[in-house]
XYZ file of C-alpha atoms in Angstrom:
457
model
C 99.273 116.947 93.138
C 96.989 115.306 90.700
C 94.289 112.907 92.472
C 96.223 110.025 91.367
C 99.488 111.319 92.975
C 97.529 112.186 96.401
C 96.036 108.525 96.235
C 99.621 107.274 95.436
C 101.302 109.110 98.304
C 99.038 108.089 100.889
C 99.039 104.423 99.966
C 102.728 104.312 99.717
C 102.925 105.970 103.391
C 100.444 103.440 104.549
C 102.415 100.383 103.051
C 105.380 101.607 105.248
C 103.440 102.578 108.531
C 100.144 100.849 108.781
C 97.498 101.431 111.478
C 98.442 100.294 114.784
C 96.989 100.486 118.392
C 93.420 99.904 119.073
C 92.133 101.591 115.745
C 94.287 99.455 113.736
C 93.156 96.189 115.192
C 89.659 97.092 114.983
C 90.200 97.974 111.290
C 91.968 94.710 110.859
C 89.220 92.697 112.517
C 86.720 94.164 109.973
C 89.036 93.404 107.247
C 89.293 89.671 108.317
C 85.573 89.348 108.623
C 85.316 90.742 105.079
C 87.815 88.033 103.834
C 85.754 85.291 105.677
C 82.347 86.561 104.359
C 83.718 86.742 101.049
C 85.371 83.293 100.868
C 82.204 81.776 102.473
C 79.552 83.281 99.812
C 82.017 82.197 97.113
C 81.885 78.903 98.147
C 78.228 78.710 98.146
C 78.432 80.358 94.623
C 80.597 77.369 93.362
C 77.680 75.533 91.816
C 76.255 78.646 89.873
C 76.298 78.694 86.096
C 78.252 81.835 85.877
C 80.991 80.394 88.118
C 81.267 77.092 85.987
C 81.357 79.076 82.616
C 84.043 81.154 83.701
C 86.236 78.106 85.283
C 85.557 76.681 81.593
C 86.781 79.905 80.035
C 90.333 79.836 81.858
C 90.903 76.240 81.292
C 93.836 76.587 78.999
C 95.693 78.432 81.638
C 94.984 75.903 84.581
C 98.245 74.877 86.649
C 99.816 78.232 85.486
C 100.477 80.682 88.152
C 100.486 80.903 91.920
C 97.103 81.965 92.758
C 94.431 79.419 93.714
C 90.848 78.866 92.352
C 88.952 78.906 95.599
C 86.432 76.270 94.032
C 88.879 73.632 93.046
C 92.450 74.220 94.591
C 94.003 74.656 91.128
C 96.872 77.030 90.342
C 95.988 80.068 87.846
C 97.534 83.343 87.012
C 96.391 85.933 89.247
C 94.085 87.662 87.018
C 92.303 84.486 86.134
C 91.854 83.575 89.759
C 90.706 87.275 90.471
C 88.131 86.608 87.908
C 86.592 83.246 88.806
C 86.602 83.801 92.515
C 85.319 87.489 91.904
C 82.262 85.987 90.005
C 81.606 83.470 92.489
C 81.912 85.763 95.517
C 79.350 88.193 93.969
C 76.859 85.941 91.787
C 74.621 85.099 94.790
C 74.546 88.867 95.886
C 75.239 87.441 99.483
C 78.463 89.759 99.717
C 79.021 92.668 102.012
C 78.252 96.546 100.922
C 79.420 99.843 102.021
C 76.262 101.778 102.090
C 77.678 105.471 101.002
C 79.127 103.990 97.785
C 76.076 101.869 97.194
C 78.493 98.942 96.313
C 79.997 95.837 97.330
C 83.484 96.270 98.474
C 85.070 92.855 99.462
C 83.737 91.077 96.147
C 86.319 93.257 94.340
C 88.924 93.731 97.055
C 89.207 90.315 98.415
C 89.719 88.129 95.327
C 92.116 90.826 94.198
C 94.418 90.641 97.107
C 94.212 86.806 97.597
C 95.222 86.529 94.085
C 98.178 88.635 94.630
C 99.064 87.287 98.057
C 101.268 84.417 96.867
C 103.688 86.821 94.936
C 104.780 88.425 98.311
C 103.796 85.754 100.896
C 101.522 88.168 102.318
C 100.318 87.638 105.912
C 96.908 88.672 107.297
C 98.471 91.947 108.467
C 99.559 92.904 105.243
C 96.263 91.968 103.678
C 94.574 93.974 106.371
C 96.673 96.931 105.509
C 96.102 96.886 101.646
C 92.198 96.161 102.468
C 91.951 99.291 104.622
C 93.757 101.435 101.881
C 91.359 100.212 99.389
C 88.339 101.078 101.262
C 89.551 104.318 102.472
C 90.135 105.353 98.868
C 86.596 104.027 97.837
C 85.214 105.842 100.895
C 86.588 109.312 99.777
C 85.318 108.947 96.407
C 81.963 107.735 97.664
C 81.502 110.492 99.753
C 81.947 113.213 97.080
C 80.571 111.519 93.927
C 78.888 108.192 94.212
C 75.659 108.905 94.459
C 75.315 110.762 91.207
C 77.602 108.189 89.580
C 75.192 105.497 90.535
C 72.281 107.540 89.732
C 73.625 107.892 86.154
C 73.480 103.936 85.878
C 77.117 103.055 86.728
C 77.779 99.954 88.549
C 79.675 101.403 91.583
C 81.239 98.268 92.564
C 83.268 97.710 89.484
C 83.297 101.590 87.680
C 84.317 103.265 91.257
C 85.443 100.122 93.205
C 88.529 99.416 90.752
C 90.103 102.581 91.781
C 90.538 101.552 95.631
C 91.226 98.045 94.496
C 94.044 99.158 92.180
C 95.450 101.154 95.086
C 95.083 98.254 97.639
C 96.977 95.912 95.074
C 99.671 98.216 94.883
C 100.130 98.444 98.639
C 100.064 94.382 98.775
C 103.131 94.474 96.162
C 104.744 97.331 97.865
C 104.666 99.597 94.461
C 106.340 103.064 95.008
C 104.644 106.259 94.548
C 105.216 106.288 90.780
C 103.932 102.834 90.026
C 100.767 103.366 92.365
C 99.963 106.303 90.267
C 100.402 104.442 87.006
C 98.370 101.766 88.552
C 95.466 104.077 89.104
C 95.837 105.527 85.602
C 95.489 101.821 84.147
C 92.494 101.261 86.556
C 90.699 104.310 85.072
C 91.499 102.875 81.528
C 89.409 99.777 82.594
C 86.923 101.186 84.655
C 83.362 99.808 83.623
C 79.762 98.170 84.566
C 76.359 99.339 84.329
C 73.423 98.668 86.449
C 71.293 97.687 83.377
C 73.050 94.058 83.998
C 71.659 93.742 87.307
C 69.664 90.446 87.592
C 72.130 88.990 84.932
C 75.135 86.891 84.952
C 76.960 90.105 83.760
C 76.393 91.847 87.219
C 79.030 89.350 88.842
C 81.160 89.633 85.712
C 81.378 93.414 86.112
C 82.469 93.109 89.895
C 85.122 90.280 88.898
C 86.164 92.205 85.764
C 87.162 94.972 88.394
C 89.061 92.688 90.581
C 90.964 90.996 87.716
C 91.565 94.613 86.200
C 92.955 95.918 89.228
C 95.383 92.998 89.316
C 96.539 93.597 85.898
C 96.789 97.275 86.489
C 99.243 96.930 89.522
C 101.061 94.265 87.758
C 101.768 96.236 84.601
C 102.564 98.957 86.684
C 105.085 97.300 88.603
C 106.725 96.374 85.340
C 107.041 99.906 84.070
C 103.988 100.482 82.259
C 102.946 103.994 82.403
C 99.680 106.244 82.653
C 98.694 109.536 82.817
C 99.001 111.212 86.231
C 95.648 113.255 85.454
C 93.801 110.290 84.461
C 91.317 110.803 87.222
C 90.993 114.560 87.451
C 92.116 115.674 84.220
C 90.157 117.659 81.704
C 88.965 114.410 80.036
C 89.434 112.176 82.946
C 87.559 109.834 85.348
C 85.536 112.622 87.376
C 84.328 114.285 84.384
C 83.313 111.259 82.306
C 82.097 109.100 85.133
C 80.574 111.861 87.396
C 79.967 115.467 87.203
C 83.418 116.753 87.601
C 83.790 116.864 91.168
C 86.632 118.515 93.026
C 88.225 115.518 95.011
C 91.423 117.548 96.163
C 89.970 118.290 99.535
C 88.838 114.697 100.318
C 91.755 113.281 98.933
C 93.741 115.869 101.017
C 92.130 113.952 104.222
C 93.582 110.460 103.343
C 94.850 108.774 106.335
C 93.762 111.384 108.394
C 91.343 111.533 111.460
C 89.305 108.214 112.116
C 89.980 105.542 109.417
C 86.909 105.340 107.102
C 86.296 101.722 107.546
C 85.640 102.425 111.290
C 83.542 105.459 110.447
C 81.741 103.834 107.799
C 82.046 100.202 108.488
C 81.003 97.266 106.411
C 77.349 95.844 106.278
C 77.419 92.066 106.062
C 74.272 90.521 104.566
C 71.880 88.586 106.281
C 69.777 87.633 103.462
C 71.364 86.518 100.007
C 69.724 89.358 97.832
C 69.769 92.856 97.095
C 70.470 95.214 99.977
C 67.893 97.501 98.808
C 65.475 94.792 99.884
C 66.908 93.932 103.542
C 65.251 96.746 105.609
C 61.731 95.608 104.070
C 62.449 91.960 104.627
C 63.386 92.628 108.346
C 60.174 94.590 108.727
C 57.991 91.896 107.074
C 59.462 89.000 108.951
C 59.189 90.868 112.126
C 55.382 91.467 111.448
C 54.913 87.902 110.610
C 56.321 86.759 113.799
C 54.799 89.134 116.034
C 51.128 89.053 114.716
C 50.761 85.645 113.502
C 49.721 86.994 110.155
C 50.096 84.525 107.166
C 50.138 85.192 103.415
C 46.392 83.852 103.176
C 45.359 86.657 105.637
C 47.007 89.529 103.541
C 44.784 91.827 101.530
C 47.900 93.859 99.984
C 51.113 95.002 100.829
C 52.328 98.902 100.741
C 56.202 99.404 100.933
C 57.568 102.850 100.845
C 61.236 103.639 100.752
C 63.737 106.621 101.024
C 64.459 108.455 97.616
C 66.611 106.124 95.334
C 65.755 103.085 97.377
C 64.422 101.281 94.048
C 67.372 102.092 91.803
C 69.217 98.908 91.907
C 65.914 96.897 91.748
C 63.726 95.512 88.823
C 60.169 96.648 88.495
C 59.195 93.713 86.267
C 57.848 90.763 87.800
C 60.854 88.390 88.327
C 61.121 85.319 86.235
C 64.612 83.601 87.352
C 66.218 83.094 90.749
C 68.781 85.952 89.907
C 66.086 88.281 88.818
C 64.258 87.238 92.371
C 67.247 88.788 93.964
C 66.412 92.129 92.584
C 62.706 91.987 93.069
C 61.324 93.613 96.119
C 57.935 91.955 95.477
C 59.310 88.597 95.041
C 61.548 88.687 98.093
C 58.708 90.023 100.486
C 56.222 87.601 99.144
C 58.561 84.560 99.584
C 59.466 85.744 103.028
C 55.785 85.912 104.136
C 54.956 82.664 102.845
C 57.858 80.876 104.076
C 58.729 82.509 107.019
C 62.406 82.851 106.237
C 64.756 83.923 103.319
C 67.604 81.859 102.563
C 69.824 80.662 99.456
C 66.967 78.192 98.271
C 64.705 81.210 97.971
C 66.275 82.421 94.866
C 66.176 79.421 92.874
C 64.319 79.482 89.470
C 61.758 76.829 90.656
C 61.137 78.898 93.903
C 60.576 82.158 91.921
C 58.012 80.223 89.624
C 55.899 79.303 92.576
C 52.032 80.328 92.007
C 51.673 81.295 95.724
C 54.548 83.648 95.660
C 53.721 85.243 92.221
C 50.059 85.937 93.434
C 51.104 87.633 96.510
C 53.736 89.569 94.751
C 50.972 90.897 92.478
C 49.349 92.291 95.587
C 52.610 94.388 96.650
C 52.698 98.224 95.675
C 56.169 99.673 96.270
C 56.889 103.306 96.008
C 59.631 105.707 96.852
C 59.486 108.698 99.103
C 60.495 112.138 97.962
C 63.379 113.660 100.115
C 67.010 112.996 100.512
C 68.538 109.490 99.374
C 70.535 109.193 102.766
C 69.837 108.077 105.479
C 67.962 105.009 103.742
C 64.974 103.594 105.440
C 62.071 101.309 104.378
C 58.480 101.172 105.457
C 56.220 98.072 104.941
C 52.450 97.873 105.994
C 50.599 94.525 105.652
C 46.829 95.081 105.225
C 44.772 92.133 106.565
C 41.519 90.800 105.386
C 40.426 91.643 108.606
C 40.612 95.351 108.109
C 43.766 95.373 110.650
C 46.969 97.167 109.454
C 50.479 96.110 110.667
C 53.714 98.722 110.164
C 57.082 98.746 110.709
C 59.604 101.227 109.655
C 63.336 99.868 109.686
C 66.291 102.185 109.006
C 68.916 99.875 110.127
C 68.874 96.155 108.650
C 70.658 93.549 110.939
C 73.894 93.233 109.439
C 74.303 96.774 108.876
C 77.380 98.279 110.541
C 74.905 100.102 113.192
C 73.677 96.571 114.054
C 76.264 94.253 112.865
C 76.376 90.289 112.951
C 78.412 88.959 115.593
C 81.527 86.989 114.846
C 79.293 84.111 115.901
C 76.355 84.833 113.370
C 79.099 85.434 110.772
C 80.710 82.087 111.602
C 77.155 80.419 111.327
C 76.217 82.041 107.865
C 79.641 80.885 106.444
C 79.038 77.271 107.845
C 75.458 77.546 106.062
C 77.287 78.397 103.116
C 79.793 75.483 103.125
C 76.894 73.097 103.839
C 74.413 74.374 101.183
C 77.441 73.811 98.461
C 77.996 70.289 99.725
C 81.623 71.163 101.101
C 81.896 68.557 103.926
C 84.944 69.842 105.992
C 85.040 71.492 109.104
C 84.131 75.138 107.980
C 83.611 76.171 111.411
C 87.540 75.887 112.407
C 88.381 77.571 109.142
C 86.144 80.324 110.059
C 87.899 80.838 113.289
C 91.430 80.726 111.690
C 90.321 83.538 109.550
C 89.299 85.776 112.210
C 92.544 84.988 113.705
C 94.673 85.533 110.460
C 96.815 88.181 111.316
C 100.173 86.409 111.627
C 98.715 83.487 109.294
C 99.880 83.502 105.377
C 97.134 84.383 103.130
C 97.508 81.631 100.905
C 97.863 78.955 103.443
C 94.427 79.964 104.476
C 93.038 79.895 101.010
C 94.409 76.184 100.711
C 92.556 75.105 103.983
C 89.462 76.517 102.556
C 90.147 74.518 98.968
C 91.016 71.275 101.429
C 87.211 71.456 102.788
C 85.988 70.915 99.250
C 84.179 67.371 98.266
C 86.631 64.877 96.723
C 86.546 65.315 92.729
C 86.589 62.428 90.907
């Protein structure tokens, strides 16, 4: 069997016999948390310029289709909804991460599945089954080829995530094996995205393009549009072009066997609205600030050491805009030490332009250590003007699957996102409903979210 055929057989099987028992309940709960986190950060991203431009771009198809724009509640075709909601979900870089893939999973999966949910009246359980399949497929590729794929410069969220998302969309639409195989080939035809766009609006577009393209692939396959079964592992297929021609057969043969990848790997839900490569150092910096009483004026210099590859996603030039600041270790650490916190308001253009953060950022030296890329870690040392040194080494950031945000902390994050967006409705009740979404229609939950938006004139 080709890679596409192996994935299609697994996805079709799971659509008929989803996970059950304690493992199934635990995996489903992770998917519900992902839905809540993704919608929450998308609400916070509604006022971003990238979101408003995308909304204007699809103006001509408003009122057509059954999918919903999460920011306005207006109806859209599924592809257009996945595009807008995907941009809003990713533009703040506050969305979740799958560490082995070095990518954002839910910003591509959730907008795609939510966009297709009205077509099949999907419930939370059906959404969870599709999400778990998408995660499983992404994880298998991540374990075999994601590190080299990412190192080459691909944006794994879109260029790799589209494969798992196409499979997930196929599950939600209840495609048969042949159709699922075609959807995967059509996903390969659209896989794209480069790390060169990090720090620009195009980064969020790439994730959203992956979501919309996966929707397109599944809908075309449903209508009988075909693709090569060898699109992934053929002589001129995905694995040769996007990676190093790795053999995926053993990994894909294990699809659906053993512990589900969503439980084995888990999801990292972000505590801070910036690139995850900065989070460990941020935890260390804020911990030193709290415990030592050290303030920016007391610091002579700062040294940061990360595991190999820890700086690949980051900018090395000084940040000039809020978006660039999200990918600047120097800016984020300087802002945290000056303000004693990091929040959404830390990454405005005005915040990045402050003279005090620019000055402190200039005294920060960041280097990668030799050795393996995994496991990831960061070590930060603050050198005080009094000659004392304060060091923290952080391997697991709070929010990581190894130290997850509690449901209560996640709800607080979502409530904060709604408040900062100026959405006055009861976000806390909405959040609790999402975490209990198993038997609720997905589209009804999206409508409930839209109802919390401020009145539009």
